[in-house]
Amino acid sequence: LTLNTLYRITFDLVTIQQGKLEVYLGFPNSDIRTISTTGKHAFDIVAEGNTTLYLKPVNDLGLPFIGSIDNVSVKEIIQTA
């Protein structure tokens, strides 16, 4: 992954019993997406801060994330003029 590059992040949130999942690419300046529903999810995010993909479980109303994800993909989006 390269800083300041646009990527499409896709994954399936297969199950979620409680909590939420945060998705971001880079820290501390990344665009953070919070997911609380099952299904296929896709986001276009610029890598900022660093080049680490985070799928971070978070508490919701004091309850920790319990769920499963699958089919994670990260692909660079080539922008043409």
PDB file of C-alpha atoms in Angstrom:
ATOM      1  CA  LEU A   1       0.000   0.000   0.000  1.00  0.00           C
ATOM      2  CA  THR A   2       1.110   3.534  -0.748  1.00  0.00           C
ATOM      3  CA  LEU A   3       0.291   6.730   1.164  1.00  0.00           C
ATOM      4  CA  ASN A   4      -2.156   9.152  -0.481  1.00  0.00           C
ATOM      5  CA  THR A   5      -3.400   6.449  -2.857  1.00  0.00           C
ATOM      6  CA  LEU A   6      -7.074   5.550  -3.302  1.00  0.00           C
ATOM      7  CA  TYR A   7      -8.075   1.942  -2.577  1.00  0.00           C
ATOM      8  CA  ARG A   8     -11.320  -0.004  -2.717  1.00  0.00           C
ATOM      9  CA  ILE A   9     -11.807  -2.096   0.421  1.00  0.00           C
ATOM     10  CA  THR A  10     -14.382  -4.891   0.192  1.00  0.00           C
ATOM     11  CA  PHE A  11     -15.376  -7.583   2.678  1.00  0.00           C
ATOM     12  CA  ASP A  12     -18.318  -9.638   3.838  1.00  0.00           C
ATOM     13  CA  LEU A  13     -19.570  -9.150   7.372  1.00  0.00           C
ATOM     14  CA  VAL A  14     -20.953 -12.664   7.682  1.00  0.00           C
ATOM     15  CA  THR A  15     -22.343 -12.531  11.215  1.00  0.00           C
ATOM     16  CA  ILE A  16     -22.702  -9.892  13.878  1.00  0.00           C
ATOM     17  CA  GLN A  17     -24.166 -10.700  17.256  1.00  0.00           C
ATOM     18  CA  GLN A  18     -23.173  -7.502  19.030  1.00  0.00           C
ATOM     19  CA  GLY A  19     -20.857  -4.517  18.795  1.00  0.00           C
ATOM     20  CA  LYS A  20     -19.629  -2.795  15.634  1.00  0.00           C
ATOM     21  CA  LEU A  21     -16.673  -2.928  13.264  1.00  0.00           C
ATOM     22  CA  GLU A  22     -14.575   0.091  12.267  1.00  0.00           C
ATOM     23  CA  VAL A  23     -12.793   0.024   8.909  1.00  0.00           C
ATOM     24  CA  TYR A  24      -9.999   2.423   8.008  1.00  0.00           C
ATOM     25  CA  LEU A  25      -6.819   2.586   5.978  1.00  0.00           C
ATOM     26  CA  GLY A  26      -4.045   4.343   7.850  1.00  0.00           C
ATOM     27  CA  PHE A  27      -3.910   6.108  11.172  1.00  0.00           C
ATOM     28  CA  PRO A  28      -4.393   8.746  12.533  1.00  0.00           C
ATOM     29  CA  ASN A  29      -5.842  10.640   9.566  1.00  0.00           C
ATOM     30  CA  SER A  30      -7.974   8.061   7.805  1.00  0.00           C
ATOM     31  CA  ASP A  31     -11.660   8.196   6.945  1.00  0.00           C
ATOM     32  CA  ILE A  32     -13.200   5.802   9.500  1.00  0.00           C
ATOM     33  CA  ARG A  33     -16.278   3.780   8.498  1.00  0.00           C
ATOM     34  CA  THR A  34     -18.390   2.079  11.177  1.00  0.00           C
ATOM     35  CA  ILE A  35     -20.295  -1.068  10.221  1.00  0.00           C
ATOM     36  CA  SER A  36     -23.113  -2.684  12.211  1.00  0.00           C
ATOM     37  CA  THR A  37     -24.961  -4.728   9.566  1.00  0.00           C
ATOM     38  CA  THR A  38     -24.211  -8.013   7.834  1.00  0.00           C
ATOM     39  CA  GLY A  39     -23.653  -8.248   4.093  1.00  0.00           C
ATOM     40  CA  LYS A  40     -21.093  -7.240   1.483  1.00  0.00           C
ATOM     41  CA  HIS A  41     -19.471  -3.865   2.170  1.00  0.00           C
ATOM     42  CA  ALA A  42     -17.303  -1.733  -0.132  1.00  0.00           C
ATOM     43  CA  PHE A  43     -15.535   1.565   0.560  1.00  0.00           C
ATOM     44  CA  ASP A  44     -13.165   3.763  -1.400  1.00  0.00           C
ATOM     45  CA  ILE A  45     -10.594   5.101   1.054  1.00  0.00           C
ATOM     46  CA  VAL A  46      -7.331   7.037   0.675  1.00  0.00           C
ATOM     47  CA  ALA A  47      -4.378   5.613   2.646  1.00  0.00           C
ATOM     48  CA  GLU A  48      -3.408   8.331   5.133  1.00  0.00           C
ATOM     49  CA  GLY A  49      -1.077   8.394   8.127  1.00  0.00           C
ATOM     50  CA  ASN A  50       0.323   4.924   7.471  1.00  0.00           C
ATOM     51  CA  THR A  51      -0.423   2.037   5.140  1.00  0.00           C
ATOM     52  CA  THR A  52      -2.144  -0.391   7.515  1.00  0.00           C
ATOM     53  CA  LEU A  53      -5.669  -1.667   6.918  1.00  0.00           C
ATOM     54  CA  TYR A  54      -7.615  -1.725  10.184  1.00  0.00           C
ATOM     55  CA  LEU A  55     -10.704  -3.872  10.782  1.00  0.00           C
ATOM     56  CA  LYS A  56     -11.193  -2.872  14.387  1.00  0.00           C
ATOM     57  CA  PRO A  57     -13.843  -4.382  16.669  1.00  0.00           C
ATOM     58  CA  VAL A  58     -15.536  -1.759  18.844  1.00  0.00           C
ATOM     59  CA  ASN A  59     -17.957  -1.809  21.748  1.00  0.00           C
ATOM     60  CA  ASP A  60     -21.563  -0.779  21.234  1.00  0.00           C
ATOM     61  CA  LEU A  61     -23.463   0.151  24.391  1.00  0.00           C
ATOM     62  CA  GLY A  62     -20.712  -1.512  26.408  1.00  0.00           C
ATOM     63  CA  LEU A  63     -20.899  -4.781  24.464  1.00  0.00           C
ATOM     64  CA  PRO A  64     -17.783  -6.003  22.600  1.00  0.00           C
ATOM     65  CA  PHE A  65     -17.905  -6.988  18.928  1.00  0.00           C
ATOM     66  CA  ILE A  66     -18.844 -10.605  18.320  1.00  0.00           C
ATOM     67  CA  GLY A  67     -19.058 -11.524  14.651  1.00  0.00           C
ATOM     68  CA  SER A  68     -17.181 -12.838  11.645  1.00  0.00           C
ATOM     69  CA  ILE A  69     -15.782 -11.388   8.420  1.00  0.00           C
ATOM     70  CA  ASP A  70     -14.656 -13.046   5.192  1.00  0.00           C
ATOM     71  CA  ASN A  71     -13.419 -12.258   1.671  1.00  0.00           C
ATOM     72  CA  VAL A  72     -11.376  -9.150   2.524  1.00  0.00           C
ATOM     73  CA  SER A  73      -9.934  -7.426  -0.558  1.00  0.00           C
ATOM     74  CA  VAL A  74      -7.848  -4.281  -1.057  1.00  0.00           C
ATOM     75  CA  LYS A  75      -7.396  -2.985  -4.619  1.00  0.00           C
ATOM     76  CA  GLU A  76      -5.826   0.229  -5.852  1.00  0.00           C
ATOM     77  CA  ILE A  77      -8.171   2.439  -7.854  1.00  0.00           C
ATOM     78  CA  ILE A  78      -6.406   3.886 -10.885  1.00  0.00           C
ATOM     79  CA  GLN A  79      -7.878   7.289 -11.669  1.00  0.00           C
ATOM     80  CA  THR A  80      -7.780   8.476 -15.258  1.00  0.00           C
ATOM     81  CA  ALA A  81      -8.176  12.035 -16.435  1.00  0.00           C
TER      82      ALA A  81
END
